[in-house]
Every structure is written in structure tokens, then in C-alpha cells.
Tab-separated table of C-alpha atoms in Angstrom:
chain	number	residue	atom	x	y	z
A	20	MET	CA	0.138	0.184	0.353
A	21	THR	CA	1.570	3.362	-0.767
A	22	ASN	CA	0.455	6.646	0.437
A	23	THR	CA	-1.206	8.259	-2.464
A	24	GLU	CA	-3.600	5.208	-2.686
A	25	LEU	CA	-4.236	5.477	1.073
A	26	GLN	CA	-4.565	9.255	0.321
A	27	GLN	CA	-7.358	8.545	-2.193
A	28	ARG	CA	-8.510	6.376	0.815
A	29	LYS	CA	-8.487	8.691	3.409
A	30	ASP	CA	-10.714	11.206	1.105
A	31	ALA	CA	-13.511	9.037	0.048
A	32	ALA	CA	-14.070	7.353	3.476
A	33	THR	CA	-13.065	10.241	6.278
A	34	PRO	CA	-14.742	14.276	6.944
A	35	ARG	CA	-12.837	16.819	5.601
A	36	GLY	CA	-13.060	18.288	8.780
A	37	VAL	CA	-11.093	16.216	10.331
A	38	GLY	CA	-7.709	18.211	9.330
A	39	VAL	CA	-4.524	16.159	8.053
A	40	MET	CA	-1.420	18.133	7.972
A	41	CYS	CA	1.042	15.541	6.018
A	42	GLN	CA	0.293	13.673	2.916
A	43	PHE	CA	2.811	10.049	4.154
A	44	TYR	CA	1.045	7.385	6.346
A	45	ALA	CA	3.047	6.125	9.841
A	46	GLU	CA	3.892	2.197	9.261
A	47	ARG	CA	6.140	2.201	12.922
A	48	ALA	CA	7.901	4.479	14.891
A	49	LEU	CA	10.942	4.743	17.686
A	50	ASN	CA	11.254	6.784	20.187
A	51	GLY	CA	11.950	10.280	18.084
A	52	GLU	CA	11.746	8.246	14.437
A	53	ILE	CA	8.171	7.256	12.153
A	54	TRP	CA	8.571	5.469	9.184
A	55	ASP	CA	5.995	6.069	6.554
A	56	VAL	CA	4.499	2.867	4.693
A	57	GLU	CA	7.531	3.435	2.376
A	58	GLY	CA	10.076	2.905	3.946
A	59	ARG	CA	10.848	7.008	4.460
A	60	ARG	CA	12.274	8.084	7.758
A	61	TYR	CA	11.253	10.837	9.219
A	62	ILE	CA	12.580	12.798	12.939
A	63	ASP	CA	9.470	13.956	14.665
A	64	PHE	CA	9.496	17.972	15.973
A	65	ALA	CA	5.788	17.256	16.715
A	66	ALA	CA	5.101	14.254	19.623
A	67	GLY	CA	1.507	14.012	18.614
A	68	ILE	CA	0.973	17.525	19.517
A	69	ALA	CA	3.101	16.971	22.927
A	70	VAL	CA	1.882	14.214	23.721
A	71	LEU	CA	5.082	12.332	23.406
A	72	ASN	CA	7.684	13.607	25.901
A	73	THR	CA	8.684	10.180	26.404
A	74	GLY	CA	8.848	9.715	22.996
A	75	HIS	CA	7.129	6.940	20.762
A	76	ARG	CA	7.248	3.009	21.989
A	77	HIS	CA	9.369	3.749	25.537
A	78	PRO	CA	10.434	0.382	26.423
A	79	LYS	CA	9.384	0.366	29.828
A	80	ILE	CA	5.675	1.854	28.401
A	81	VAL	CA	5.244	-1.362	25.952
A	82	ALA	CA	6.205	-3.553	29.376
A	83	ALA	CA	3.368	-1.691	31.686
A	84	ILE	CA	0.541	-1.639	29.051
A	85	GLU	CA	1.358	-5.480	28.150
A	86	GLN	CA	1.596	-6.510	31.880
A	87	GLN	CA	-1.632	-4.830	32.556
A	88	LEU	CA	-3.735	-6.037	29.138
A	89	ALA	CA	-2.723	-9.908	30.956
A	90	LYS	CA	-4.964	-8.729	33.133
A	91	PHE	CA	-8.210	-6.989	32.116
A	92	THR	CA	-8.593	-3.735	29.293
A	93	HIS	CA	-11.739	-2.287	31.320
A	94	THR	CA	-14.376	-2.261	33.939
A	95	CYS	CA	-15.276	1.151	33.836
A	96	TYR	CA	-13.992	2.764	37.177
A	97	GLN	CA	-16.778	3.483	38.277
A	98	VAL	CA	-18.784	0.346	38.698
A	99	VAL	CA	-15.599	-2.188	39.450
A	100	PRO	CA	-12.569	0.342	40.188
A	101	TYR	CA	-8.378	-0.839	40.988
A	102	ALA	CA	-6.248	-0.233	42.733
A	103	SER	CA	-3.647	1.129	39.720
A	104	TYR	CA	-6.408	4.200	39.316
A	105	VAL	CA	-5.711	5.464	43.053
A	106	GLU	CA	-2.074	4.323	43.105
A	107	LEU	CA	-1.455	7.004	39.758
A	108	ALA	CA	-4.408	9.927	41.643
A	109	GLU	CA	-1.839	9.458	45.022
A	110	ARG	CA	1.137	10.007	42.565
A	111	ILE	CA	-0.052	13.002	41.044
A	112	ASN	CA	-1.447	14.838	44.191
A	113	GLN	CA	1.466	14.385	45.474
A	114	LEU	CA	3.708	15.778	41.914
A	115	THR	CA	1.222	18.472	41.446
A	116	PRO	CA	2.632	22.072	42.901
A	117	GLY	CA	1.119	22.436	46.547
A	118	THR	CA	1.905	20.641	49.734
A	119	HIS	CA	-1.716	21.559	50.560
A	120	ALA	CA	-4.434	18.472	50.103
A	121	LYS	CA	-5.235	17.438	46.922
A	122	LYS	CA	-7.538	14.644	45.300
A	123	THR	CA	-7.522	13.835	41.489
A	124	ALA	CA	-9.746	12.559	38.904
A	125	PHE	CA	-9.273	10.902	35.723
A	126	PHE	CA	-11.233	10.936	31.962
A	127	SER	CA	-10.443	10.824	28.405
A	128	SER	CA	-8.974	13.314	26.618
A	129	GLY	CA	-7.801	17.142	27.619
A	130	ALA	CA	-11.602	18.896	26.273
A	131	GLU	CA	-12.777	16.927	28.733
A	132	ALA	CA	-10.628	17.148	31.574
A	133	VAL	CA	-10.854	21.442	30.898
A	134	GLU	CA	-14.405	21.206	30.985
A	135	ASN	CA	-14.427	18.497	34.028
A	136	ALA	CA	-13.006	21.942	35.775
A	137	ILE	CA	-15.243	24.012	34.902
A	138	LYS	CA	-17.796	21.337	36.460
A	139	ILE	CA	-16.304	21.664	39.722
A	140	ALA	CA	-15.038	25.061	40.033
A	141	ARG	CA	-18.947	25.682	39.202
A	142	ALA	CA	-20.566	23.375	41.209
A	143	ALA	CA	-17.691	24.530	44.136
A	144	THR	CA	-18.413	28.299	43.376
A	145	GLY	CA	-22.512	28.656	43.353
A	146	ARG	CA	-21.144	30.824	40.083
A	147	SER	CA	-21.926	30.397	35.969
A	148	ALA	CA	-18.861	32.660	34.892
A	149	VAL	CA	-15.587	31.796	33.375
A	150	ILE	CA	-13.440	33.799	32.418
A	151	ALA	CA	-9.998	32.746	29.407
A	152	PHE	CA	-7.751	34.459	27.021
A	153	SER	CA	-6.858	35.484	23.750
A	154	GLY	CA	-4.520	33.023	21.748
A	155	ALA	CA	-5.930	30.622	24.459
A	156	PHE	CA	-6.742	26.604	23.214
A	157	HIS	CA	-8.624	24.377	25.456
A	158	GLY	CA	-10.395	21.793	23.741
A	159	ARG	CA	-12.781	21.051	20.584
A	160	THR	CA	-15.744	20.099	22.723
A	161	MET	CA	-18.633	22.916	22.875
A	162	MET	CA	-17.557	24.733	26.469
A	163	GLY	CA	-13.599	23.800	24.857
A	164	MET	CA	-14.033	26.070	22.246
A	165	ALA	CA	-16.192	28.894	23.560
A	166	LEU	CA	-12.948	29.118	26.357
A	167	THR	CA	-10.781	28.772	22.969
A	168	GLY	CA	-9.228	32.334	21.930
A	169	LYS	CA	-9.076	31.571	18.632
A	170	VAL	CA	-11.788	31.434	15.566
A	171	ALA	CA	-9.919	30.466	12.614
A	172	PRO	CA	-10.834	26.866	12.541
A	173	TYR	CA	-12.054	26.110	15.807
A	174	LYS	CA	-15.284	28.245	15.803
A	175	ILE	CA	-16.468	28.359	11.845
A	176	GLY	CA	-19.796	27.462	11.759
A	177	PHE	CA	-19.954	25.678	14.811
A	178	GLY	CA	-22.206	28.477	17.476
A	179	PRO	CA	-23.957	29.014	19.278
A	180	PHE	CA	-21.386	28.436	22.187
A	181	PRO	CA	-22.438	27.999	25.604
A	182	THR	CA	-22.787	31.040	27.419
A	183	GLU	CA	-21.215	33.136	30.367
A	184	VAL	CA	-17.307	32.707	29.373
A	185	TYR	CA	-15.608	35.741	28.282
A	186	HIS	CA	-12.219	36.792	27.380
A	187	ALA	CA	-9.366	39.295	28.828
A	188	PRO	CA	-5.975	39.810	25.979
A	189	PHE	CA	-3.075	37.512	27.136
A	190	PRO	CA	0.066	39.758	27.775
A	191	VAL	CA	1.901	39.280	24.855
A	192	PRO	CA	5.057	42.016	24.980
A	193	LEU	CA	5.630	41.035	21.260
A	194	HIS	CA	2.320	41.980	20.691
A	195	GLY	CA	2.264	45.409	22.078
A	196	VAL	CA	-0.131	43.816	25.248
A	197	ASP	CA	1.832	44.058	29.041
A	198	THR	CA	0.379	42.240	31.678
A	199	ALA	CA	-0.775	45.846	32.804
A	200	ASP	CA	-3.435	46.036	30.102
A	201	SER	CA	-4.571	42.493	30.583
A	202	LEU	CA	-5.268	43.467	33.804
A	203	ALA	CA	-6.554	46.972	33.067
A	204	ALA	CA	-9.443	45.005	30.115
A	205	LEU	CA	-10.123	42.544	33.202
A	206	GLN	CA	-11.414	45.485	34.983
A	207	THR	CA	-12.879	46.142	32.355
A	208	LEU	CA	-14.890	42.995	32.420
A	209	PHE	CA	-15.305	43.439	35.986
A	210	LYS	CA	-17.307	46.431	35.176
A	211	CYS	CA	-19.085	46.550	31.628
A	212	ASP	CA	-19.622	42.343	30.990
A	213	VAL	CA	-19.814	40.576	34.263
A	214	ASP	CA	-20.347	40.946	38.433
A	215	PRO	CA	-16.810	39.798	39.458
A	216	GLN	CA	-19.101	37.834	42.598
A	217	ARG	CA	-20.902	35.323	39.601
A	218	VAL	CA	-17.694	34.484	37.828
A	219	ALA	CA	-16.191	30.815	38.943
A	220	ALA	CA	-12.435	30.696	37.294
A	221	ILE	CA	-10.077	32.413	35.539
A	222	ILE	CA	-8.698	29.452	33.340
A	223	LEU	CA	-5.417	29.902	31.447
A	224	GLU	CA	-2.383	28.345	30.290
A	225	PRO	CA	0.949	28.921	31.982
A	226	VAL	CA	2.558	29.141	28.636
A	227	GLN	CA	-0.117	28.938	25.446
A	228	GLY	CA	-0.085	26.331	23.267
A	229	GLU	CA	-1.581	26.484	20.493
A	230	GLY	CA	-1.521	30.728	21.137
A	231	GLY	CA	2.019	30.764	20.312
A	232	PHE	CA	3.679	29.115	23.131
A	233	TYR	CA	3.941	32.532	24.833
A	234	ALA	CA	4.664	32.376	28.806
A	235	ALA	CA	2.229	34.046	31.662
A	236	PRO	CA	4.490	36.768	32.776
A	237	GLN	CA	5.771	36.221	36.869
A	238	ASP	CA	4.015	39.447	37.253
A	239	PHE	CA	0.639	38.688	35.436
A	240	MET	CA	0.590	34.980	37.458
A	241	ARG	CA	0.845	36.767	40.367
A	242	ALA	CA	-1.696	39.366	39.862
A	243	LEU	CA	-4.570	36.696	38.710
A	244	ARG	CA	-3.615	34.632	41.697
A	245	ALA	CA	-4.496	38.120	44.194
A	246	LEU	CA	-7.628	39.030	42.026
A	247	CYS	CA	-8.950	35.948	42.187
A	248	ASP	CA	-7.954	35.643	46.169
A	249	GLN	CA	-9.773	39.218	46.415
A	250	HIS	CA	-12.883	38.033	44.365
A	251	GLY	CA	-13.274	34.404	44.826
A	252	ILE	CA	-12.737	32.724	42.236
A	253	LEU	CA	-10.210	29.686	41.460
A	254	LEU	CA	-7.699	29.681	39.125
A	255	ILE	CA	-7.746	27.303	36.738
A	256	ALA	CA	-4.401	26.080	34.816
A	257	ASP	CA	-4.332	23.958	31.953
A	258	GLU	CA	-1.179	22.027	31.744
A	259	ILE	CA	-2.604	20.077	28.667
A	260	GLN	CA	0.429	20.890	26.904
A	261	THR	CA	3.233	21.754	29.337
A	262	GLY	CA	3.185	19.348	31.481
A	263	PHE	CA	5.344	16.460	32.334
A	264	ALA	CA	8.738	17.850	31.787
A	265	ARG	CA	7.932	19.326	28.951
A	266	THR	CA	9.292	23.119	30.082
A	267	GLY	CA	12.220	21.861	32.734
A	268	LYS	CA	10.073	20.639	35.653
A	269	LEU	CA	7.190	18.479	35.795
A	270	PHE	CA	4.672	21.020	35.557
A	271	ALA	CA	4.839	24.689	34.073
A	272	MET	CA	3.101	26.376	37.668
A	273	GLN	CA	6.482	24.981	39.175
A	274	HIS	CA	8.182	28.242	37.299
A	275	TYR	CA	5.780	30.431	39.425
A	276	ASP	CA	5.596	30.879	43.053
A	277	VAL	CA	2.102	31.142	43.258
A	278	LEU	CA	-0.806	27.937	43.305
A	279	PRO	CA	-3.900	27.098	41.579
A	280	ASP	CA	-6.805	25.990	42.948
A	281	LEU	CA	-7.250	23.355	39.939
A	282	MET	CA	-4.922	21.943	37.497
A	283	THR	CA	-6.429	20.011	34.153
A	284	ILE	CA	-3.510	17.691	32.745
A	285	ALA	CA	-3.626	15.135	30.006
A	286	LYS	CA	-1.339	14.708	26.803
A	287	SER	CA	2.230	13.134	27.998
A	288	LEU	CA	0.641	12.236	30.845
A	289	ALA	CA	0.463	8.577	29.313
A	290	GLY	CA	2.845	8.357	26.844
A	291	GLY	CA	0.601	7.778	24.381
A	292	MET	CA	-2.348	6.464	25.699
A	293	PRO	CA	-5.573	8.488	26.022
A	294	LEU	CA	-5.974	9.916	29.766
A	295	SER	CA	-6.810	13.263	31.913
A	296	ALA	CA	-6.936	14.244	34.893
A	297	VAL	CA	-8.130	17.341	37.051
A	298	CYS	CA	-5.656	17.770	40.008
A	299	GLY	CA	-6.590	19.993	42.572
A	300	ARG	CA	-7.413	21.259	46.264
A	301	ALA	CA	-9.227	18.412	48.220
A	302	GLU	CA	-12.236	20.561	49.186
A	303	ILE	CA	-12.830	21.607	46.021
A	304	MET	CA	-12.787	18.412	44.309
A	305	ASP	CA	-15.049	17.401	46.495
A	306	ALA	CA	-17.838	19.706	45.254
A	307	PRO	CA	-19.834	17.384	43.027
A	308	ALA	CA	-21.821	15.125	44.654
A	309	PRO	CA	-21.484	11.323	43.332
A	310	GLY	CA	-21.968	10.289	39.899
A	311	GLY	CA	-21.167	14.013	38.936
A	312	LEU	CA	-17.830	13.452	37.430
A	313	GLY	CA	-17.015	10.179	35.528
A	314	GLY	CA	-16.947	8.726	31.970
A	315	THR	CA	-17.264	5.010	30.220
A	316	TYR	CA	-13.739	4.966	29.429
A	317	ALA	CA	-12.143	7.872	32.076
A	318	GLY	CA	-8.876	6.537	33.562
A	319	ASN	CA	-8.545	2.857	31.392
A	320	PRO	CA	-6.716	0.684	33.067
A	321	LEU	CA	-4.053	0.601	30.114
A	322	ALA	CA	-3.832	4.321	30.392
A	323	ILE	CA	-3.162	4.467	34.041
A	324	ALA	CA	-0.674	1.872	33.791
A	325	ALA	CA	1.114	3.973	31.144
A	326	ALA	CA	1.304	6.783	33.161
A	327	LEU	CA	2.244	5.272	35.715
A	328	ALA	CA	5.778	4.544	33.949
A	329	VAL	CA	5.412	7.604	32.129
A	330	ILE	CA	6.457	9.361	35.694
A	331	ASP	CA	8.740	6.642	36.694
A	332	ILE	CA	10.432	7.418	32.874
A	333	ILE	CA	10.827	11.230	33.748
A	334	GLU	CA	12.399	10.981	37.050
A	335	ASP	CA	14.489	7.648	36.388
A	336	GLU	CA	16.129	9.526	33.023
A	337	GLN	CA	16.195	12.746	34.604
A	338	LEU	CA	13.826	14.531	31.159
A	339	CYS	CA	13.308	17.695	33.873
A	340	ALA	CA	17.356	18.035	33.270
A	341	ARG	CA	16.959	17.110	29.759
A	342	ALA	CA	14.077	19.305	28.870
A	343	GLY	CA	16.270	22.674	29.580
A	344	VAL	CA	19.672	21.204	28.320
A	345	LEU	CA	17.825	20.351	24.612
A	346	GLY	CA	16.000	23.165	24.935
A	347	ASP	CA	19.297	25.336	24.701
A	348	ARG	CA	21.299	23.801	22.530
A	349	LEU	CA	17.844	24.946	20.282
A	350	LYS	CA	18.264	27.767	21.535
A	351	GLU	CA	21.634	28.675	20.057
A	352	ARG	CA	21.273	26.828	16.987
A	353	LEU	CA	17.620	29.723	16.217
A	354	HIS	CA	19.850	32.972	17.567
A	355	GLY	CA	22.823	32.056	15.721
A	356	LEU	CA	20.678	32.243	12.459
A	357	ARG	CA	19.410	35.569	12.901
A	358	GLY	CA	22.295	37.514	11.023
A	359	ALA	CA	21.072	34.081	8.249
A	360	VAL	CA	17.054	34.654	8.538
A	361	PRO	CA	16.022	38.396	9.368
A	362	GLN	CA	11.952	36.377	9.178
A	363	ILE	CA	13.461	35.674	13.437
A	364	ALA	CA	10.882	38.209	15.035
A	365	GLU	CA	11.788	36.026	18.986
A	366	VAL	CA	13.016	33.038	20.248
A	367	ARG	CA	11.145	32.025	23.241
A	368	GLY	CA	10.418	29.007	25.702
A	369	MET	CA	10.587	27.617	28.976
A	370	GLY	CA	12.774	23.901	29.080
A	371	GLY	CA	11.916	21.859	26.184
A	372	MET	CA	8.713	24.198	25.008
A	373	ILE	CA	10.300	26.061	21.956
A	374	ALA	CA	9.246	28.451	19.439
A	375	VAL	CA	10.568	30.716	16.752
A	376	GLU	CA	8.235	33.457	15.581
A	377	PHE	CA	8.274	35.312	11.952
A	378	THR	CA	7.720	38.421	10.793
A	379	LYS	CA	8.313	40.313	7.760
A	380	PRO	CA	11.686	42.194	8.055
A	381	GLY	CA	11.714	45.727	9.337
A	382	THR	CA	8.414	45.017	10.539
A	383	HIS	CA	6.091	43.612	13.187
A	384	GLU	CA	3.727	41.908	10.575
A	385	ALA	CA	3.512	38.331	11.041
A	386	ASP	CA	4.859	36.185	7.836
A	387	MET	CA	2.624	32.981	7.340
A	388	ALA	CA	4.824	32.201	4.158
A	389	PHE	CA	7.546	32.256	5.564
A	390	THR	CA	6.201	30.168	8.434
A	391	LYS	CA	4.677	27.409	6.153
A	392	GLN	CA	7.852	27.268	4.025
A	393	VAL	CA	10.317	26.526	6.285
A	394	GLN	CA	7.969	23.537	7.698
A	395	THR	CA	7.081	22.782	4.282
A	396	LEU	CA	11.249	22.529	3.433
A	397	ALA	CA	12.004	20.564	6.552
A	398	LEU	CA	8.932	17.945	6.099
A	399	GLN	CA	10.691	17.966	2.270
A	400	GLN	CA	13.937	16.869	4.219
A	401	GLY	CA	12.278	14.809	6.949
A	402	LEU	CA	11.619	16.928	9.606
A	403	LEU	CA	8.268	16.983	11.108
A	404	LEU	CA	7.516	20.231	12.471
A	405	LEU	CA	4.035	22.483	13.932
A	406	THR	CA	2.874	25.724	13.715
A	407	CYS	CA	0.880	27.418	16.276
A	408	GLY	CA	-0.458	31.242	16.841
A	409	VAL	CA	-2.977	33.250	16.073
A	410	TYR	CA	-1.756	34.538	12.962
A	411	GLY	CA	-0.137	31.174	11.916
A	412	ASN	CA	3.645	32.866	12.154
A	413	VAL	CA	5.179	30.662	15.072
A	414	ILE	CA	7.114	26.916	14.601
A	415	ARG	CA	6.759	25.687	18.124
A	416	PHE	CA	9.008	22.154	18.578
A	417	LEU	CA	7.942	19.362	20.606
A	418	PHE	CA	10.727	16.891	20.366
A	419	PRO	CA	10.311	13.711	22.516
A	420	LEU	CA	12.625	14.518	25.569
A	421	THR	CA	14.093	11.094	25.303
A	422	ILE	CA	15.750	12.002	21.751
A	423	SER	CA	19.546	11.155	21.328
A	424	ASP	CA	21.630	13.716	20.598
A	425	ALA	CA	22.516	12.904	17.659
A	426	LEU	CA	19.393	12.638	15.966
A	427	MET	CA	19.026	16.172	17.779
A	428	ASP	CA	21.706	17.282	15.452
A	429	GLU	CA	19.914	15.999	12.566
A	430	ALA	CA	17.362	17.547	13.010
A	431	LEU	CA	18.620	20.873	13.535
A	432	ALA	CA	20.708	20.563	10.343
A	433	ILE	CA	17.422	19.885	8.499
A	434	LEU	CA	15.915	23.000	10.689
A	435	GLU	CA	18.526	25.551	9.811
A	436	SER	CA	18.902	24.393	6.015
A	437	ALA	CA	15.221	24.552	5.388
A	438	MET	CA	15.446	28.419	7.448
A	439	ARG	CA	18.512	29.607	5.585
A	440	ALA	CA	16.799	28.871	1.943
A	441	SER	CA	13.140	29.945	3.176
A	442	ALA	CA	15.302	32.769	3.842
A	443	THR	CA	17.103	33.398	0.772
A	444	ALA	CA	13.986	32.245	-1.343
A	445	HIS	CA	12.202	35.053	-0.027
A	446	ILE	CA	14.665	37.699	-0.401
């Protein structure tokens, strides 16, 4: 079977709304590499959109799944519980920021975690309104889309969305919005649109993912915490993309000196298996009545087994430190290209959560065409990259943190080649 044949079958059998970036089809993968059905190899800097911090098919994850597979695959935890669910909840409660009493519930997808975090916040506060930020991505469900601060392609044609969701600008100094601007916008919301006493939660990504890998400034996070405390609002940290060593710490909120009330986690939690969670203050997590949380597949035992292995791998292989080492190498390479690639507007990121933003030289105008060309040329040379940002002018790097030094060097050489060729073509 060829890629072309599979593409024809895909077009006939699946809807266009399921957008697919690549026109080749995976046959196998290992750590930082994917091979297609025709035998071509690709270096994977997408990692299933931040799902594979521990790489493809880590042997410890494979072994954990195989061991669980020999026991049972499904009971529905809410019908017949199992010890591994409880063990993983205990470990998450211990590892997430803060020493206060916590509880954790498991779900299947990041969007489910976000939906349930909002449910929990509303149950705990008796309030209904929620505030999110421009550029945010919180999922493709109806509430997830309502919270998401990016219209195309996520919201087009799907409204109306759930009410009582408000947006404020996320502080991005590169785009002329600083902490003071964002805080002023929140005060305007409170004056013009929603009484703060009706707001259940403020939700944000400590480092925006789809929005462009912009990190929340320290003073902004502190101000949000103070604002939430002032008005009895819960602060929800969406760590779905930032969690599990990606930013150089197990969770991005560990870079800040304030604590969230609730956290949503998913993606690299289970090394490729579908699993998500909400972890939060015990008294808040206990607000919903029995039966109010859960799901048929929520906390699937195979995924739970994988997640327990992921936590061990991160600790044993020191992947938090590894993220910083790899991220520094990438940033150094990108900064070294500034003279040859005038389109580089900013190189940024925490740990291994790195991005480069491109603008037209001498301007602040986003250069989406240049960004797309870099991505296309890199793919032609066997390097898989993802773009992001409200303007589509950011390349984000999500290499497995287990990638070898040799493979990282090969990938950086391809990246440099693609950037230099694109810059020459745009002279």
C-alpha cells in the first residue's frame, strides 16, 4: 500500500473537517523517529502534539501496557474500581505544586479535563461565569471551543457556544500587550460585562500552546492569583501541553511562586495512551455530588498503567533536566541564525517548550507564508514540525525529551537548512 493510495482512500472515507497535515501514513515509530508505509524515515518534532515527551514506544511504557493487558482492559472505574487508578491519583496529588491536600479524577481527553474543571469550579463556587484569554486553546468540545481564544479553524460554523464565557487579552509584549493591559482589560470586564462575584474561575495556560508558546509573565500570574483571592474566584491552570517535564519542570506552574486551585493535565501524562486528569484542592474537588464526575472510559486501566510508567521514566531519566539541555541547544542554534534569517522576530520558551516567531523583515507584520515554507522544506528533508499562533507565524518544537544527541543534531541541521533556504527565497 502506497501513501498515494491511502490518501485516496482517506479522502473518500473520512470528512474534510478532520484536517490532516501530512500526506504520508505512519507504519512504525521508535523514540524520535517515524517510518511511513513506503519506508521513508522522519524525525518527529511534533510528538503527537506534545503527547510523546517520553518518545514513541518507550520500552517501559510498552511493558507496563502489556502487563496490564494480561490482567484486564476495562471494567469502568465507576462500576468496578482498581488499585492502579488510586495509586496514580496519589502520585499526581504528591507531584503537583503545593503541599495542601489534593484529590485527582481521571478522564480520557484534554477537552474532557477542561470541561470537568469548569463543572467542578461551578459546583464549588455556586457561580457560572468563566474567564479565559485571547490565543488560548482549551479543546474542541462546545465548552472547550467557547473558552478557546482563536476563531479559525476551531469555531467557524459551530456556534452558538455556551454562555457566560468571557475573554481578556493575554499579555504578549511582542504584540504590544503587557501585564498592565491585560489586568486593565479584566477590570473592564468586571465593570462592563460580568460581576466578579458571578465568576467561578479564570482559566489559563501557564505557557500558551496553540496560541504561540507565550509564557504568562511572573507579575501577571501573581496578579491573577491576588485577583482571584480578592473575589473568591478559582484559578485553573491548563497544563495539558505544558506538563510532564516539557518546560524543564514537571509542571509549568512550578516556575511561578503562586498556586492554582485546579489543574488540568493530559497529553504526555500517559505516553500516547488517552488519559487526562483534573487535580485540585481536596475541598474543591469534593464539591460535585457522587455521580457528577466520571465517564465510561475515564481512567482506562491500560492508560493508567502507561502513566505510572511515564512518571517513573521522567524521574529515572531526569527528563526535566534533559528538557533544559535540549531547549538551550535549540535556542542557541536559532539565535545563531538571526543574521542569515532576518524574519526571526523572537526565540522564546521554557525548558524544551521552544518556539520561533517570524515577521516580515523590518516590520511587526506576521509572516505566515515564510513560516509555512520553513515547515514545508523541513518536511521534505524528513523533519516534522508544527506551526501555531493566532497569525500562524510561529513554529513550535515538541521533540521527545528522550531524543538522542545524534538525532537532535541531525534535526537541527535540517531546520537550519530549511530556514536559510526560505530566507534566500524571500530576499
